[in-house]
Amino acid sequence: MHTVSAAEANRQFSSLLRQVSQGETVTVLSHGRPVATISPAVVGTELDHDRTKARARLLARLDGEPVADNRNWTRAELYDRGQ
């Protein structure tokens, strides 16, 4: 991982993208302070795996929740009101 100034990142953006595509992570500094990190994109299979795990956690949590049925209206009433 290395750092570059915002001005240098602007001038050398194509070069930075090449470095990142080869696995490098680059931190962009503005006035000496880190403001952004450019890193390789997550490949599809890793992202899909993360989404699958997150979905499973959400469904497990929802399974334990009671179903809220606090409706005091009917579908016909909604249509009558034009909603």
mmCIF file of N, CA and C in Angstrom:
data_model
loop_
_atom_site.group_PDB
_atom_site.id
_atom_site.type_symbol
_atom_site.label_atom_id
_atom_site.label_comp_id
_atom_site.label_asym_id
_atom_site.label_seq_id
_atom_site.Cartn_x
_atom_site.Cartn_y
_atom_site.Cartn_z
ATOM 1 N N MET A 1 0.845 -1.171 0.000
ATOM 2 C CA MET A 1 0.000 0.000 0.000
ATOM 3 C C MET A 1 0.892 1.235 0.000
ATOM 4 N N HIS A 2 0.513 2.220 -0.818
ATOM 5 C CA HIS A 2 1.261 3.461 -0.788
ATOM 6 C C HIS A 2 0.296 4.638 -0.856
ATOM 7 N N THR A 3 0.838 5.829 -0.638
ATOM 8 C CA THR A 3 0.008 7.031 -0.605
ATOM 9 C C THR A 3 0.417 7.977 -1.719
ATOM 10 N N VAL A 4 -0.564 8.762 -2.176
ATOM 11 C CA VAL A 4 -0.310 9.800 -3.172
ATOM 12 C C VAL A 4 -1.136 11.019 -2.791
ATOM 13 N N SER A 5 -0.682 12.179 -3.221
ATOM 14 C CA SER A 5 -1.464 13.393 -2.991
ATOM 15 C C SER A 5 -2.652 13.395 -3.945
ATOM 16 N N ALA A 6 -3.659 14.180 -3.627
ATOM 17 C CA ALA A 6 -4.832 14.281 -4.494
ATOM 18 C C ALA A 6 -4.431 14.804 -5.868
ATOM 19 N N ALA A 7 -3.515 15.765 -5.901
ATOM 20 C CA ALA A 7 -3.063 16.318 -7.182
ATOM 21 C C ALA A 7 -2.367 15.245 -8.013
ATOM 22 N N GLU A 8 -1.500 14.458 -7.367
ATOM 23 C CA GLU A 8 -0.800 13.390 -8.081
ATOM 24 C C GLU A 8 -1.786 12.317 -8.547
ATOM 25 N N ALA A 9 -2.764 11.992 -7.704
ATOM 26 C CA ALA A 9 -3.778 11.004 -8.091
ATOM 27 C C ALA A 9 -4.537 11.481 -9.321
ATOM 28 N N ASN A 10 -4.815 12.767 -9.377
ATOM 29 C CA ASN A 10 -5.513 13.343 -10.528
ATOM 30 C C ASN A 10 -4.667 13.216 -11.796
ATOM 31 N N ARG A 11 -3.383 13.518 -11.672
ATOM 32 C CA ARG A 11 -2.490 13.461 -12.837
ATOM 33 C C ARG A 11 -2.188 12.035 -13.270
ATOM 34 N N GLN A 12 -2.102 11.124 -12.320
ATOM 35 C CA GLN A 12 -1.656 9.752 -12.589
ATOM 36 C C GLN A 12 -2.782 8.720 -12.443
ATOM 37 N N PHE A 13 -4.029 9.125 -12.666
ATOM 38 C CA PHE A 13 -5.151 8.238 -12.364
ATOM 39 C C PHE A 13 -5.089 6.914 -13.130
ATOM 40 N N SER A 14 -4.767 6.960 -14.406
ATOM 41 C CA SER A 14 -4.677 5.717 -15.191
ATOM 42 C C SER A 14 -3.628 4.777 -14.615
ATOM 43 N N SER A 15 -2.506 5.340 -14.225
ATOM 44 C CA SER A 15 -1.439 4.536 -13.633
ATOM 45 C C SER A 15 -1.898 3.935 -12.299
ATOM 46 N N LEU A 16 -2.597 4.729 -11.493
ATOM 47 C CA LEU A 16 -3.107 4.224 -10.212
ATOM 48 C C LEU A 16 -4.077 3.066 -10.441
ATOM 49 N N LEU A 17 -4.957 3.207 -11.428
ATOM 50 C CA LEU A 17 -5.906 2.129 -11.718
ATOM 51 C C LEU A 17 -5.189 0.850 -12.132
ATOM 52 N N ARG A 18 -4.117 0.990 -12.896
ATOM 53 C CA ARG A 18 -3.331 -0.184 -13.283
ATOM 54 C C ARG A 18 -2.744 -0.863 -12.040
ATOM 55 N N GLN A 19 -2.193 -0.058 -11.142
ATOM 56 C CA GLN A 19 -1.611 -0.610 -9.917
ATOM 57 C C GLN A 19 -2.678 -1.317 -9.079
ATOM 58 N N VAL A 20 -3.838 -0.684 -8.963
ATOM 59 C CA VAL A 20 -4.926 -1.263 -8.176
ATOM 60 C C VAL A 20 -5.414 -2.559 -8.820
ATOM 61 N N SER A 21 -5.471 -2.594 -10.143
ATOM 62 C CA SER A 21 -5.921 -3.814 -10.827
ATOM 63 C C SER A 21 -4.958 -4.976 -10.602
ATOM 64 N N GLN A 22 -3.716 -4.664 -10.193
ATOM 65 C CA GLN A 22 -2.727 -5.699 -9.898
ATOM 66 C C GLN A 22 -2.670 -6.021 -8.406
ATOM 67 N N GLY A 23 -3.661 -5.526 -7.643
ATOM 68 C CA GLY A 23 -3.755 -5.881 -6.229
ATOM 69 C C GLY A 23 -3.272 -4.833 -5.251
ATOM 70 N N GLU A 24 -2.726 -3.743 -5.735
ATOM 71 C CA GLU A 24 -2.206 -2.678 -4.870
ATOM 72 C C GLU A 24 -3.363 -1.856 -4.288
ATOM 73 N N THR A 25 -3.194 -1.358 -3.071
ATOM 74 C CA THR A 25 -4.146 -0.428 -2.468
ATOM 75 C C THR A 25 -3.457 0.920 -2.335
ATOM 76 N N VAL A 26 -4.155 1.983 -2.718
ATOM 77 C CA VAL A 26 -3.575 3.326 -2.720
ATOM 78 C C VAL A 26 -4.417 4.236 -1.832
ATOM 79 N N THR A 27 -3.753 4.984 -0.951
ATOM 80 C CA THR A 27 -4.433 5.977 -0.124
ATOM 81 C C THR A 27 -4.161 7.351 -0.704
ATOM 82 N N VAL A 28 -5.218 8.128 -0.873
ATOM 83 C CA VAL A 28 -5.102 9.474 -1.436
ATOM 84 C C VAL A 28 -5.133 10.476 -0.283
ATOM 85 N N LEU A 29 -4.149 11.378 -0.290
ATOM 86 C CA LEU A 29 -4.030 12.388 0.760
ATOM 87 C C LEU A 29 -4.430 13.762 0.238
ATOM 88 N N SER A 30 -5.100 14.521 1.084
ATOM 89 C CA SER A 30 -5.386 15.921 0.783
ATOM 90 C C SER A 30 -4.843 16.739 1.943
ATOM 91 N N HIS A 31 -3.903 17.611 1.653
ATOM 92 C CA HIS A 31 -3.233 18.405 2.688
ATOM 93 C C HIS A 31 -2.622 17.500 3.755
ATOM 94 N N GLY A 32 -2.077 16.361 3.297
ATOM 95 C CA GLY A 32 -1.381 15.453 4.202
ATOM 96 C C GLY A 32 -2.277 14.512 4.990
ATOM 97 N N ARG A 33 -3.598 14.610 4.789
ATOM 98 C CA ARG A 33 -4.522 13.750 5.535
ATOM 99 C C ARG A 33 -5.214 12.773 4.586
ATOM 100 N N PRO A 34 -5.371 11.519 4.996
ATOM 101 C CA PRO A 34 -6.032 10.536 4.136
ATOM 102 C C PRO A 34 -7.501 10.910 3.908
ATOM 103 N N VAL A 35 -7.914 10.904 2.646
ATOM 104 C CA VAL A 35 -9.307 11.227 2.320
ATOM 105 C C VAL A 35 -9.985 10.124 1.516
ATOM 106 N N ALA A 36 -9.212 9.227 0.920
ATOM 107 C CA ALA A 36 -9.805 8.153 0.126
ATOM 108 C C ALA A 36 -8.833 6.992 0.025
ATOM 109 N N THR A 37 -9.402 5.822 -0.178
ATOM 110 C CA THR A 37 -8.609 4.630 -0.422
ATOM 111 C C THR A 37 -9.119 3.992 -1.703
ATOM 112 N N ILE A 38 -8.207 3.689 -2.598
ATOM 113 C CA ILE A 38 -8.559 2.994 -3.836
ATOM 114 C C ILE A 38 -8.017 1.585 -3.698
ATOM 115 N N SER A 39 -8.916 0.612 -3.764
ATOM 116 C CA SER A 39 -8.500 -0.776 -3.590
ATOM 117 C C SER A 39 -9.164 -1.652 -4.643
ATOM 118 N N PRO A 40 -8.616 -2.845 -4.863
ATOM 119 C CA PRO A 40 -9.199 -3.736 -5.866
ATOM 120 C C PRO A 40 -10.660 -4.044 -5.541
ATOM 121 N N ALA A 41 -11.464 -4.166 -6.584
ATOM 122 C CA ALA A 41 -12.878 -4.491 -6.414
ATOM 123 C C ALA A 41 -13.024 -5.916 -5.901
ATOM 124 N N VAL A 42 -14.078 -6.139 -5.143
ATOM 125 C CA VAL A 42 -14.380 -7.479 -4.649
ATOM 126 C C VAL A 42 -14.907 -8.299 -5.818
ATOM 127 N N VAL A 43 -14.343 -9.470 -5.994
ATOM 128 C CA VAL A 43 -14.790 -10.317 -7.103
ATOM 129 C C VAL A 43 -16.186 -10.850 -6.823
ATOM 130 N N GLY A 44 -16.903 -11.178 -7.861
ATOM 131 C CA GLY A 44 -18.298 -11.584 -7.760
ATOM 132 C C GLY A 44 -18.576 -12.688 -6.763
ATOM 133 N N THR A 45 -17.748 -13.727 -6.739
ATOM 134 C CA THR A 45 -18.033 -14.851 -5.849
ATOM 135 C C THR A 45 -17.921 -14.451 -4.388
ATOM 136 N N GLU A 46 -16.954 -13.618 -4.046
ATOM 137 C CA GLU A 46 -16.829 -13.151 -2.664
ATOM 138 C C GLU A 46 -18.033 -12.304 -2.292
ATOM 139 N N LEU A 47 -18.420 -11.415 -3.188
ATOM 140 C CA LEU A 47 -19.555 -10.542 -2.934
ATOM 141 C C LEU A 47 -20.837 -11.359 -2.808
ATOM 142 N N ASP A 48 -21.026 -12.326 -3.688
ATOM 143 C CA ASP A 48 -22.210 -13.182 -3.615
ATOM 144 C C ASP A 48 -22.247 -13.947 -2.302
ATOM 145 N N HIS A 49 -21.099 -14.438 -1.872
ATOM 146 C CA HIS A 49 -21.021 -15.176 -0.609
ATOM 147 C C HIS A 49 -21.407 -14.268 0.553
ATOM 148 N N ASP A 50 -20.894 -13.033 0.569
ATOM 149 C CA ASP A 50 -21.229 -12.082 1.627
ATOM 150 C C ASP A 50 -22.719 -11.766 1.626
ATOM 151 N N ARG A 51 -23.289 -11.570 0.444
ATOM 152 C CA ARG A 51 -24.727 -11.280 0.351
ATOM 153 C C ARG A 51 -25.555 -12.457 0.844
ATOM 154 N N THR A 52 -25.140 -13.662 0.484
ATOM 155 C CA THR A 52 -25.868 -14.856 0.906
ATOM 156 C C THR A 52 -25.852 -14.979 2.419
ATOM 157 N N LYS A 53 -24.683 -14.744 3.032
ATOM 158 C CA LYS A 53 -24.584 -14.811 4.490
ATOM 159 C C LYS A 53 -25.439 -13.731 5.143
ATOM 160 N N ALA A 54 -25.409 -12.510 4.597
ATOM 161 C CA ALA A 54 -26.199 -11.413 5.158
ATOM 162 C C ALA A 54 -27.688 -11.710 5.047
ATOM 163 N N ARG A 55 -28.109 -12.257 3.916
ATOM 164 C CA ARG A 55 -29.524 -12.601 3.719
ATOM 165 C C ARG A 55 -29.957 -13.674 4.716
ATOM 166 N N ALA A 56 -29.110 -14.676 4.918
ATOM 167 C CA ALA A 56 -29.433 -15.746 5.864
ATOM 168 C C ALA A 56 -29.565 -15.193 7.279
ATOM 169 N N ARG A 57 -28.672 -14.271 7.665
ATOM 170 C CA ARG A 57 -28.757 -13.658 8.994
ATOM 171 C C ARG A 57 -30.053 -12.867 9.146
ATOM 172 N N LEU A 58 -30.408 -12.107 8.106
ATOM 173 C CA LEU A 58 -31.635 -11.317 8.156
ATOM 174 C C LEU A 58 -32.865 -12.216 8.273
ATOM 175 N N LEU A 59 -32.930 -13.260 7.460
ATOM 176 C CA LEU A 59 -34.084 -14.157 7.506
ATOM 177 C C LEU A 59 -34.184 -14.868 8.851
ATOM 178 N N ALA A 60 -33.053 -15.246 9.425
ATOM 179 C CA ALA A 60 -33.061 -15.891 10.741
ATOM 180 C C ALA A 60 -33.591 -14.928 11.796
ATOM 181 N N ARG A 61 -33.174 -13.669 11.711
ATOM 182 C CA ARG A 61 -33.650 -12.670 12.668
ATOM 183 C C ARG A 61 -35.150 -12.426 12.501
ATOM 184 N N LEU A 62 -35.604 -12.343 11.257
ATOM 185 C CA LEU A 62 -37.023 -12.102 11.002
ATOM 186 C C LEU A 62 -37.883 -13.288 11.423
ATOM 187 N N ASP A 63 -37.335 -14.497 11.329
ATOM 188 C CA ASP A 63 -38.077 -15.689 11.751
ATOM 189 C C ASP A 63 -38.489 -15.615 13.212
ATOM 190 N N GLY A 64 -37.665 -15.005 14.024
ATOM 191 C CA GLY A 64 -37.949 -14.921 15.449
ATOM 192 C C GLY A 64 -38.860 -13.768 15.834
ATOM 193 N N GLU A 65 -39.197 -12.912 14.889
ATOM 194 C CA GLU A 65 -40.024 -11.743 15.183
ATOM 195 C C GLU A 65 -41.504 -12.070 15.024
ATOM 196 N N PRO A 66 -42.341 -11.526 15.915
ATOM 197 C CA PRO A 66 -43.785 -11.728 15.748
ATOM 198 C C PRO A 66 -44.294 -10.934 14.545
ATOM 199 N N VAL A 67 -45.347 -11.441 13.936
ATOM 200 C CA VAL A 67 -45.949 -10.756 12.797
ATOM 201 C C VAL A 67 -46.875 -9.678 13.334
ATOM 202 N N ALA A 68 -46.638 -8.450 12.916
ATOM 203 C CA ALA A 68 -47.479 -7.336 13.362
ATOM 204 C C ALA A 68 -48.691 -7.246 12.440
ATOM 205 N N ASP A 69 -49.859 -7.427 13.009
ATOM 206 C CA ASP A 69 -51.085 -7.331 12.216
ATOM 207 C C ASP A 69 -51.988 -6.297 12.872
ATOM 208 N N ASN A 70 -51.584 -5.051 12.756
ATOM 209 C CA ASN A 70 -52.341 -3.982 13.394
ATOM 210 C C ASN A 70 -53.129 -3.165 12.374
ATOM 211 N N ARG A 71 -53.578 -3.831 11.322
ATOM 212 C CA ARG A 71 -54.375 -3.134 10.314
ATOM 213 C C ARG A 71 -55.780 -2.905 10.852
ATOM 214 N N ASN A 72 -56.267 -1.729 10.630
ATOM 215 C CA ASN A 72 -57.656 -1.449 10.970
ATOM 216 C C ASN A 72 -58.379 -0.928 9.731
ATOM 217 N N TRP A 73 -57.992 -1.444 8.569
ATOM 218 C CA TRP A 73 -58.593 -1.052 7.300
ATOM 219 C C TRP A 73 -58.673 -2.272 6.407
ATOM 220 N N THR A 74 -59.500 -2.150 5.404
ATOM 221 C CA THR A 74 -59.614 -3.230 4.429
ATOM 222 C C THR A 74 -59.104 -2.735 3.089
ATOM 223 N N ARG A 75 -58.845 -3.651 2.208
ATOM 224 C CA ARG A 75 -58.380 -3.293 0.873
ATOM 225 C C ARG A 75 -59.430 -2.436 0.164
ATOM 226 N N ALA A 76 -60.691 -2.789 0.317
ATOM 227 C CA ALA A 76 -61.775 -2.027 -0.321
ATOM 228 C C ALA A 76 -61.788 -0.583 0.174
ATOM 229 N N GLU A 77 -61.533 -0.393 1.466
ATOM 230 C CA GLU A 77 -61.500 0.975 2.007
ATOM 231 C C GLU A 77 -60.364 1.780 1.393
ATOM 232 N N LEU A 78 -59.236 1.150 1.166
ATOM 233 C CA LEU A 78 -58.122 1.854 0.531
ATOM 234 C C LEU A 78 -58.485 2.274 -0.882
ATOM 235 N N TYR A 79 -59.122 1.372 -1.626
ATOM 236 C CA TYR A 79 -59.531 1.715 -2.993
ATOM 237 C C TYR A 79 -60.558 2.839 -2.983
ATOM 238 N N ASP A 80 -61.474 2.815 -2.016
ATOM 239 C CA ASP A 80 -62.493 3.866 -1.926
ATOM 240 C C ASP A 80 -61.862 5.228 -1.670
ATOM 241 N N ARG A 81 -60.772 5.243 -0.907
ATOM 242 C CA ARG A 81 -60.085 6.509 -0.610
ATOM 243 C C ARG A 81 -59.145 6.926 -1.732
ATOM 244 N N GLY A 82 -58.970 6.072 -2.730
ATOM 245 C CA GLY A 82 -58.110 6.416 -3.860
ATOM 246 C C GLY A 82 -56.629 6.268 -3.570
ATOM 247 N N GLN A 83 -56.270 5.412 -2.660
ATOM 248 C CA GLN A 83 -54.861 5.237 -2.311
ATOM 249 C C GLN A 83 -54.327 3.941 -2.831
#
